Amino acid sequence: MRSEEAFYMHCRAAYLAVFRSSLTNIASKQQLCRALQQAGRNPSHATLSKYWTSTTSKLNFDDFCEILKCEKKTEEAELLRAFKKMDVNGDGYISHSELEKALTNSGEKMTTEEVNAIFSLLDVNKDGKLDYAEFCRLLVSTVERCQMALLERLEANAKLKRQNFGSQSYSPPKSSMSSSAAAASQAAATLPHRSSSRPSSARSRRSSLSNPITMTSSSTKTSKVQEPSGLQEWHHSDVKGCFFLEDDGSISSLQYQLHIPQTTNVYLTILPLSLSHRPDKPSSWMTVDTALFVTSAGETKEDSTFVCFTESKDKEKYVWRGELNAGTYYLLPFTSGCKIKKKSKKNLSIKPVELVYRTDTGELDLTTELREVLSDIFEVIDMDGNGLLSLEEYNFFELRTSGEKCDKDAWAVCKENFDMRKNQLTRQGFMELNLMEATEKDGDPSDLWVTLEAMGYNRMLELVDACPFQIDVHCEGTQPSIQPLSLDSGPKLLNQALQKSITTRTGAKALRGQDNIFIYTYRGEHRISSLIANKTNQKVTVHVNNEQSRNCCSSRGMSVFAVEVPARTKMVCQHVLPINDRQDWTYSCVETILPCT
């Protein structure tokens, strides 16, 4: 069995030891812990909290596979090293007192009762000593046997093997681990884990579809949509915004409301916003793909219908040109996720950049580095570009960084203490406000770091988890107006518009041997997107293999993966962009379904 297939089978076996189907979501930190233990991991509280944060409500099977990619199994040698640190006299044994001292005084401290319970399980001979070398060997072999048992159960159940990751008739065991293995999992939970790459899935090829598409490099292309002549004479409105990469890997941004008083020709653009202070060193996010989807704003958000999107590209700008009727529209910013992804936390030992310091007179002040970053943040949240922050603009920033709004009374207090003009906060006033926060904490930068990280900065003050952008709307015969919004239904509206943009621009192709499962493959000027339509009355799992593609990157972050599509549902499968857009690229995808019986 290929290593990638073996990995995927182990993921599936571990997941199905806890849940009936991998369409079932992980709903709690405790469930995540159980699933990871079934996969042979020993998650500490810190590890669990890294993946299950205060904002997490659920994780799916793909998330679980991603976690297993990062959290490697604990090996026997690692366990031995951990136990040897507790073995004070080096005799190969650990006494109850040595174990209790280690587990109650350092790391993630346990209670004496927890230590007693663990020791009673591990002290097989009841002589008050633990032969930890023998125990480590038994633990590793027990975990391996448990995992083999899970795989054998999966292989032996022919119906389960054929179906989509699970069966409603399949009753998973409460736990496949022995009591001693489970106890040792808890005791060894502070061990470090090394990263491993996520292998891809491989499955039956009974029903597959290949879509080879060769795309030419962007250097040989000219935009199909030309800038209108005399554009400088058109009415113009613009607004700024930012894509934020969230902890769960999703991408969020504000939405916008566009009002056009009368029917007119429109030229619409969106592009990444450079914050570089050096012309020879552009901002790192300028290669991030952007798009703007336009939907009509009906009486209710459910009435919103897809109108158009910025399908063409002119250098860094993504553009659309056409006629829009008089009315109100939603502007929904989009990026595929191919060029903005969560990066692994490397170089954690590097000392963070200093944010505050004391002057010669002993007063606190912001460092030059922090002032530059705060100036860039001001540039991004000054959405109308007038050099001032209105209460509305400031509140979008506050909601992002603290989850709370500033009311009018608090704004009046700001007016008394910080530099303002026309009841709006100046750049200097924004600096003064942040300095006050640092001063109130007597120089403790913790709150400043919360703000910076929420805005996408790392501890070296590099913008790594965000991409600022600018939207420009030009109208030939009337003055457009744009208003920022934060729609609860924004992600749903964007997904609907995205799906519509794919299905209306390409034909559906049925998977071979399947009459009611279709693939839509949209081929744009600079992006390929695929969508799966499941018109059956049962969920299906489609395995996607991009391994024959060349010079491509997928929004999924891997070349082989699985997509689970519920009954009678459409789902975007992936977006694909060139890694190097100055070279030709080939998209060659094989979609394979694991059919139900």
XYZ file of C-alpha atoms in Angstrom:
597
model
C 0.000 0.000 0.000
C 1.349 3.463 -0.914
C 2.367 5.532 2.097
C -0.162 8.240 1.233
C -2.976 5.700 1.042
C -1.833 4.107 4.295
C -1.919 7.498 5.996
C -5.406 8.190 4.737
C -6.639 4.767 5.861
C -5.219 5.367 9.334
C -6.961 8.755 9.473
C -10.215 7.160 8.468
C -9.883 4.248 10.879
C -9.117 6.557 13.814
C -12.004 8.887 12.967
C -14.487 6.047 12.621
C -13.410 4.685 15.993
C -15.030 7.760 17.512
C -17.726 8.766 15.001
C -20.244 6.916 12.832
C -19.223 8.809 9.713
C -16.559 11.305 8.751
C -19.372 13.657 7.786
C -19.893 13.916 11.544
C -18.079 16.955 12.930
C -15.825 16.987 15.977
C -17.966 18.974 18.404
C -15.722 19.370 21.457
C -12.137 19.420 22.635
C -12.748 16.085 24.375
C -13.840 14.471 21.091
C -10.761 15.892 19.372
C -8.582 14.385 22.105
C -10.215 10.948 21.710
C -9.814 10.995 17.933
C -6.155 11.996 18.183
C -5.485 9.264 20.731
C -7.074 6.727 18.382
C -4.574 7.913 15.760
C -1.685 7.227 18.135
C -1.059 10.815 19.196
C -0.602 12.047 22.749
C -2.070 15.552 22.686
C -1.232 17.869 25.560
C -3.652 20.523 26.783
C -1.577 23.094 24.911
C -1.762 21.071 21.700
C -5.528 20.666 21.993
C -5.954 24.376 22.704
C -3.912 25.212 19.623
C -6.482 23.510 17.397
C -9.579 24.033 19.542
C -9.584 27.735 20.384
C -12.183 29.811 22.189
C -13.846 30.524 18.830
C -13.907 26.924 17.577
C -17.329 25.303 17.414
C -16.549 22.319 15.203
C -13.835 20.598 13.167
C -14.402 18.269 10.234
C -12.585 15.224 8.893
C -10.315 17.341 6.661
C -9.337 19.438 9.688
C -8.539 16.215 11.547
C -6.236 15.074 8.731
C -4.532 18.474 8.775
C -3.870 18.134 12.501
C -2.397 14.659 12.039
C -0.143 16.193 9.408
C 1.372 18.447 12.083
C 1.285 16.184 15.134
C 3.552 13.186 14.757
C 3.172 9.950 16.702
C 5.220 9.685 19.870
C 8.066 7.218 19.378
C 9.547 4.879 21.959
C 12.839 6.806 22.067
C 10.992 10.042 22.875
C 9.079 8.376 25.694
C 12.308 6.974 27.125
C 13.950 10.403 27.110
C 10.979 11.869 28.967
C 11.007 9.143 31.624
C 14.802 9.301 32.064
C 14.431 12.912 33.155
C 12.253 11.658 36.034
C 14.678 8.844 36.921
C 16.733 10.750 39.488
C 19.121 7.933 40.481
C 19.375 6.436 36.983
C 18.482 2.868 37.998
C 15.951 2.341 35.223
C 12.992 2.620 37.562
C 10.712 5.467 38.595
C 9.262 5.512 42.067
C 5.845 6.837 42.925
C 7.421 9.917 44.538
C 9.583 10.650 41.474
C 6.602 10.409 39.152
C 4.458 12.538 41.450
C 7.146 15.226 41.692
C 7.523 15.382 37.912
C 3.814 15.449 37.092
C 2.582 17.786 39.816
C 5.361 20.403 39.818
C 6.150 21.076 36.156
C 4.574 21.275 32.749
C 0.840 20.707 32.695
C 0.452 19.917 36.367
C -1.668 16.955 37.471
C -3.351 16.445 40.797
C -2.071 13.889 43.279
C -5.233 11.843 42.671
C -4.538 11.745 38.925
C -0.941 10.647 39.535
C -2.098 7.894 41.928
C -4.586 6.628 39.354
C -1.958 6.555 36.628
C 0.669 4.869 38.804
C -1.750 2.175 39.965
C -2.362 1.244 36.332
C 1.314 1.297 35.346
C 2.755 -0.461 38.416
C 1.948 -3.945 37.175
C 4.012 -5.742 39.867
C 2.628 -3.521 42.652
C 6.154 -3.022 44.034
C 5.975 0.765 44.041
C 8.346 1.040 41.080
C 7.850 1.488 37.352
C 10.201 -0.231 34.864
C 9.784 2.535 32.330
C 11.863 0.953 29.521
C 9.614 -2.090 29.500
C 6.583 0.115 29.878
C 7.564 2.283 26.877
C 7.986 -0.822 24.749
C 4.592 -2.150 25.824
C 2.919 1.205 25.306
C 4.164 1.644 21.746
C 3.327 -1.940 20.821
C -0.134 -1.595 22.414
C -0.880 1.552 20.457
C 0.271 -0.147 17.253
C -1.910 -3.188 17.975
C -4.902 -0.943 18.646
C -4.428 0.838 15.365
C -4.021 -2.437 13.502
C -7.253 -3.644 15.097
C -9.037 -0.527 13.855
C -7.706 -1.070 10.328
C -8.666 -4.735 10.399
C -12.180 -3.801 11.528
C -12.399 -1.370 8.642
C -11.109 -3.905 6.130
C -13.313 -6.704 7.450
C -16.497 -4.664 7.161
C -17.089 -4.879 3.402
C -20.120 -2.621 3.492
C -18.289 0.025 5.474
C -15.299 -0.247 3.161
C -17.431 0.467 0.106
C -19.423 3.289 1.592
C -18.554 6.905 2.147
C -16.242 6.944 5.150
C -18.868 5.358 7.307
C -22.198 3.677 7.660
C -25.150 4.441 9.842
C -25.166 0.777 10.814
C -21.561 0.953 12.009
C -21.263 1.207 15.790
C -17.801 2.418 16.787
C -16.278 1.191 20.040
C -16.134 3.571 22.983
C -12.371 3.290 22.930
C -9.941 0.852 21.375
C -7.116 1.642 23.772
C -6.343 -0.423 26.823
C -6.615 1.366 30.160
C -2.835 1.438 30.560
C -2.358 2.844 27.079
C -4.911 5.558 27.755
C -3.258 6.431 31.060
C 0.165 6.584 29.465
C -1.251 8.794 26.755
C -2.185 11.272 29.460
C 1.142 10.967 31.257
C 3.177 11.401 28.070
C 1.115 14.281 26.742
C 3.849 16.859 27.315
C 6.211 15.224 24.828
C 7.179 17.350 21.799
C 5.784 16.438 18.402
C 7.567 16.911 15.090
C 5.839 17.925 11.908
C 5.168 15.466 9.136
C 3.823 16.121 5.682
C 0.224 15.133 5.035
C 0.113 12.218 2.624
C -2.651 12.233 0.092
C -5.541 9.844 -0.321
C -5.812 7.093 -2.893
C -8.925 5.149 -3.646
C -10.769 2.928 -6.048
C -10.719 4.208 -9.620
C -14.119 2.793 -10.541
C -15.550 6.172 -11.562
C -13.111 8.869 -12.593
C -12.945 11.890 -14.818
C -9.787 13.511 -16.167
C -9.747 17.179 -17.149
C -6.359 18.172 -18.599
C -6.220 21.919 -19.272
C -3.122 23.794 -20.417
C -2.963 27.485 -19.531
C -0.503 29.972 -20.999
C 1.603 32.258 -18.838
C 0.241 35.645 -17.871
C 3.237 37.312 -19.518
C 1.799 36.388 -22.932
C -1.730 37.554 -22.133
C -3.424 40.869 -22.533
C -6.542 41.664 -20.568
C -9.782 40.976 -22.423
C -11.297 43.975 -20.663
C -9.664 47.233 -21.649
C -9.799 50.337 -19.493
C -12.435 52.709 -20.942
C -11.099 55.725 -22.764
C -11.663 58.940 -20.858
C -11.956 57.045 -17.573
C -10.601 60.052 -15.693
C -13.797 61.867 -16.625
C -16.058 59.184 -15.122
C -17.543 59.451 -11.631
C -15.441 57.523 -9.115
C -15.744 56.032 -5.654
C -13.272 53.775 -3.836
C -12.959 51.888 -0.580
C -10.290 49.843 1.184
C -10.545 46.530 2.977
C -8.545 43.501 4.047
C -8.649 39.720 3.790
C -7.837 38.059 7.125
C -6.624 34.495 7.457
C -8.389 33.051 10.500
C -7.025 30.422 12.910
C -9.123 27.688 11.287
C -7.710 28.487 7.829
C -10.800 30.291 6.564
C -10.557 33.757 5.007
C -12.791 36.633 6.078
C -13.364 40.213 5.024
C -15.975 42.934 5.186
C -18.640 43.241 2.502
C -19.780 46.448 0.851
C -23.006 47.992 -0.371
C -22.874 49.788 -3.715
C -25.624 52.214 -4.714
C -26.002 53.371 -8.329
C -28.645 56.092 -8.789
C -29.263 55.420 -12.487
C -28.433 52.827 -15.127
C -24.886 53.405 -16.364
C -21.702 51.872 -17.730
C -19.448 50.686 -14.912
C -15.750 49.845 -14.667
C -15.071 47.855 -11.506
C -11.632 46.862 -10.136
C -10.094 45.241 -7.065
C -6.387 44.811 -6.349
C -4.058 44.170 -3.395
C -3.100 47.367 -1.585
C 0.619 48.005 -1.299
C 1.834 49.406 2.021
C 5.492 49.376 1.043
C 7.478 52.508 1.738
C 10.121 51.451 -0.807
C 9.346 51.315 -4.557
C 12.050 48.655 -5.044
C 10.493 46.346 -2.418
C 6.772 45.694 -3.069
C 4.546 44.276 -0.339
C 4.742 40.478 -0.152
C 0.992 40.034 -0.635
C 0.836 41.805 -4.011
C 0.736 38.396 -5.761
C -2.421 37.337 -3.878
C -5.329 36.827 -6.274
C -8.414 38.908 -5.608
C -11.905 39.102 -7.071
C -15.097 41.000 -6.477
C -18.494 39.336 -6.800
C -21.514 41.552 -7.355
C -25.008 40.498 -6.286
C -28.246 42.438 -6.309
C -29.479 43.513 -2.892
C -33.067 42.245 -2.679
C -35.623 43.040 -0.003
C -34.069 40.251 2.045
C -30.576 38.810 1.843
C -32.108 35.549 0.583
C -33.410 37.456 -2.469
C -29.894 38.467 -3.489
C -28.987 37.235 -6.989
C -25.600 36.913 -8.698
C -24.875 39.663 -11.239
C -21.192 39.548 -12.268
C -17.607 39.308 -11.020
C -14.167 40.680 -11.905
C -13.224 37.927 -14.342
C -10.340 39.586 -16.198
C -6.942 40.688 -14.969
C -4.848 43.720 -15.843
C -1.491 43.400 -14.060
C -2.443 43.262 -10.338
C -5.996 44.516 -10.933
C -8.960 42.203 -11.424
C -11.550 44.014 -13.533
C -15.126 43.946 -14.859
C -16.735 46.295 -17.344
C -20.396 46.446 -18.264
C -23.737 48.073 -17.616
C -25.474 48.011 -14.255
C -29.077 49.018 -13.725
C -29.988 51.626 -11.156
C -30.214 50.039 -7.732
C -28.345 48.695 -4.716
C -25.808 45.876 -4.900
C -23.590 43.882 -2.560
C -19.861 43.800 -3.323
C -18.344 40.566 -1.990
C -14.516 40.439 -1.962
C -12.939 37.041 -2.657
C -9.538 35.401 -2.729
C -9.044 31.748 -3.607
C -6.716 30.898 -0.703
C -4.036 29.617 -3.084
C -1.619 32.448 -2.318
C -2.485 33.236 1.302
C -2.160 30.337 3.744
C -1.359 29.740 7.389
C 2.377 29.334 7.857
C 3.902 27.003 10.419
C 5.107 28.687 13.601
C 8.839 28.634 12.965
C 11.625 30.333 14.857
C 9.501 30.665 17.983
C 12.705 31.142 19.941
C 13.472 34.398 18.110
C 12.940 37.366 20.381
C 9.859 39.405 19.369
C 10.307 42.963 18.163
C 10.150 45.528 20.964
C 6.933 47.540 20.950
C 7.473 50.048 23.756
C 10.458 51.566 25.513
C 11.248 54.133 28.186
C 12.699 57.470 27.185
C 15.551 59.231 28.979
C 12.956 60.848 31.216
C 11.480 57.461 32.122
C 8.283 57.929 30.145
C 6.879 55.148 27.963
C 6.808 55.570 24.197
C 6.114 53.450 21.120
C 9.104 52.167 19.177
C 9.732 53.349 15.623
C 8.959 49.847 14.316
C 5.573 49.789 16.022
C 4.725 53.302 14.835
C 5.384 52.251 11.243
C 3.097 49.231 11.611
C 0.361 51.247 13.326
C 0.585 53.767 10.494
C 0.041 50.934 8.004
C -2.921 49.638 10.034
C -4.360 53.165 10.035
C -3.970 53.196 6.237
C -5.964 49.964 5.937
C -8.807 50.856 8.312
C -9.137 54.360 6.862
C -11.500 52.804 4.336
C -12.560 55.979 2.574
C -8.966 57.223 2.347
C -9.633 60.686 3.776
C -6.771 60.470 6.295
C -9.169 60.275 9.268
C -10.969 57.493 11.137
C -14.704 57.902 11.582
C -16.431 56.126 14.456
C -17.742 53.562 11.970
C -14.269 52.875 10.566
C -12.765 52.670 14.043
C -15.463 50.222 15.129
C -14.651 47.811 12.305
C -11.112 47.841 13.731
C -12.375 47.397 17.306
C -14.627 44.489 16.356
C -11.698 42.823 14.620
C -9.239 43.257 17.488
C -11.399 43.172 20.640
C -14.842 41.991 19.576
C -16.438 45.124 21.048
C -17.698 48.433 19.698
C -16.908 51.940 20.865
C -20.149 53.816 21.590
C -20.719 57.533 21.101
C -19.997 58.362 24.752
C -16.629 56.577 24.609
C -15.921 58.345 21.311
C -16.583 61.675 23.044
C -13.978 60.717 25.674
C -11.539 59.923 22.849
C -12.209 63.387 21.439
C -11.182 64.939 24.746
C -7.935 62.935 25.021
C -6.672 62.277 21.494
C -6.050 64.321 18.381
C -9.238 64.576 16.299
C -10.543 66.625 13.383
C -14.187 66.862 12.332
C -15.056 64.335 15.050
C -12.700 61.836 13.402
C -9.471 60.349 14.766
C -6.250 61.515 13.118
C -3.218 59.311 12.544
C -1.522 61.041 15.477
C -4.589 60.438 17.629
C -4.483 56.738 16.696
C -0.851 56.611 17.899
C -1.791 58.380 21.129
C -4.614 55.910 21.766
C -2.282 52.915 21.415
C 0.339 54.585 23.599
C -2.296 55.129 26.290
C -3.106 51.395 26.238
C 0.568 50.554 26.703
C 0.893 53.158 29.479
C -2.135 51.818 31.352
C -0.419 48.412 31.387
C 2.853 49.960 32.604
C 4.605 48.960 29.401
C 3.225 45.408 29.208
C 2.818 44.853 25.430
C 0.351 41.941 25.732
C -2.694 43.928 24.604
C -0.726 45.476 21.754
C 0.260 42.013 20.546
C -3.391 40.917 20.629
C -4.216 43.862 18.358
C -1.315 43.237 16.004
C -1.941 39.508 15.667
C -5.651 40.098 15.043
C -4.605 42.396 12.185
C -2.404 39.660 10.680
C 1.070 40.526 12.016
C 3.566 38.080 13.488
C 6.012 38.717 16.332
C 8.545 40.124 13.849
C 5.929 42.717 12.798
C 5.543 41.113 9.364
C 2.088 41.092 7.800
C 1.674 37.373 7.094
C -1.975 36.509 7.786
C -3.734 39.303 5.916
C -3.952 40.955 2.517
C -5.162 44.576 2.260
C -7.042 45.481 -0.927
C -8.673 48.420 -2.656
C -11.942 48.512 -4.617
C -12.562 51.188 -7.266
C -15.916 51.806 -8.941
C -16.062 54.098 -11.996
C -19.467 55.062 -13.415
C -19.850 56.924 -16.686
C -23.094 58.757 -16.039
C -23.755 58.882 -12.302
C -21.964 59.106 -8.942
C -21.703 55.720 -7.176
C -21.527 55.384 -3.390
C -19.973 52.545 -1.386
C -20.750 51.665 2.224
C -18.793 49.031 4.262
C -20.921 46.298 5.838
C -20.424 43.319 8.080
C -23.072 40.870 6.909
C -23.679 37.739 8.961
C -24.823 36.174 5.707
C -21.750 37.458 3.813
C -19.939 34.081 3.556
C -23.160 32.385 2.409
C -23.847 35.063 -0.201
C -20.270 34.812 -1.464
C -20.456 31.016 -1.696
C -23.719 31.216 -3.638
C -22.278 33.793 -6.026
C -19.092 31.756 -6.455
C -21.073 28.616 -7.278
C -23.243 30.530 -9.742
C -20.179 31.996 -11.461
C -18.899 28.465 -12.065
C -22.115 26.719 -13.125
C -23.229 29.483 -15.528
C -19.894 29.553 -17.373
C -19.225 25.886 -17.987
C -21.127 22.721 -18.771
C -21.607 19.860 -16.352
C -19.861 16.538 -16.973
C -21.148 13.428 -15.261
C -18.645 11.201 -13.526
C -18.233 8.025 -15.517
C -20.854 5.501 -14.475
C -22.756 8.087 -12.437
C -25.925 9.741 -13.749
C -26.463 12.184 -10.887
C -22.997 13.339 -9.834
C -21.498 16.121 -11.931
C -18.271 18.099 -12.145
C -18.231 21.720 -13.310
C -14.772 22.999 -14.246
C -14.558 26.749 -14.754
C -11.598 27.908 -16.807
C -11.003 31.610 -16.311
C -8.242 33.766 -17.683
C -6.093 33.218 -14.601
C -7.912 30.746 -12.347
C -9.464 27.302 -12.628
C -12.245 26.368 -10.226
C -14.205 23.145 -9.956
C -17.548 22.372 -8.372
C -19.203 19.050 -7.518
C -22.978 18.711 -7.829
C -24.458 15.738 -5.992
C -28.031 15.228 -7.181
C -28.453 11.895 -5.415
C -30.305 11.354 -2.149
C -27.207 10.253 -0.261
C -23.866 11.784 0.605
C -20.942 10.992 -1.662
C -17.193 11.227 -1.276
C -15.125 12.367 -4.224
C -11.368 11.832 -4.178
C -9.460 14.448 -6.122
C -5.991 13.828 -7.564
C -3.961 16.705 -9.024
C -0.634 14.870 -9.079
C -0.306 15.118 -12.867
C -0.759 18.895 -12.795
C 2.283 21.048 -13.449
C 3.187 24.456 -11.997
C -0.102 24.515 -10.060
C -1.170 25.247 -6.501
C -4.568 24.272 -5.102
C -6.622 26.146 -2.537
C -6.752 22.835 -0.660
C -3.012 23.014 -0.014
C -2.391 19.455 -1.231
C -2.356 17.544 -4.489
C -4.634 14.708 -3.374
C -7.601 15.077 -1.037
C -11.212 14.068 -0.497
C -14.384 16.132 -0.649
C -17.572 14.949 1.040
C -20.715 16.278 -0.586
C -24.043 15.893 1.259
C -27.138 14.731 -0.602
C -28.617 17.118 -3.199
C -25.881 19.692 -2.630
C -23.382 21.650 -4.696
C -19.921 22.239 -3.250
C -16.889 24.108 -4.542
C -14.144 21.511 -4.832
C -11.014 23.608 -5.347
C -9.454 26.663 -6.930
C -6.178 26.293 -8.827
C -3.647 28.976 -9.763
C -0.167 28.825 -11.300
C 2.732 28.750 -8.864
C 4.759 30.842 -11.302
C 2.394 32.851 -13.495
C 5.210 33.726 -15.895
C 5.309 30.099 -17.015
C 2.709 27.900 -18.706
C 0.802 25.594 -16.358
C -1.194 22.414 -16.781
C -4.225 21.439 -14.722
C -4.785 17.688 -14.849
C -7.311 16.439 -12.323
C -8.794 13.002 -11.740
C -11.996 12.896 -9.703
C -12.936 9.522 -8.285
C -16.049 8.508 -6.397
C -16.321 5.769 -3.813
C -19.850 4.525 -4.548
C -22.420 3.420 -2.015
C -24.040 0.040 -2.268
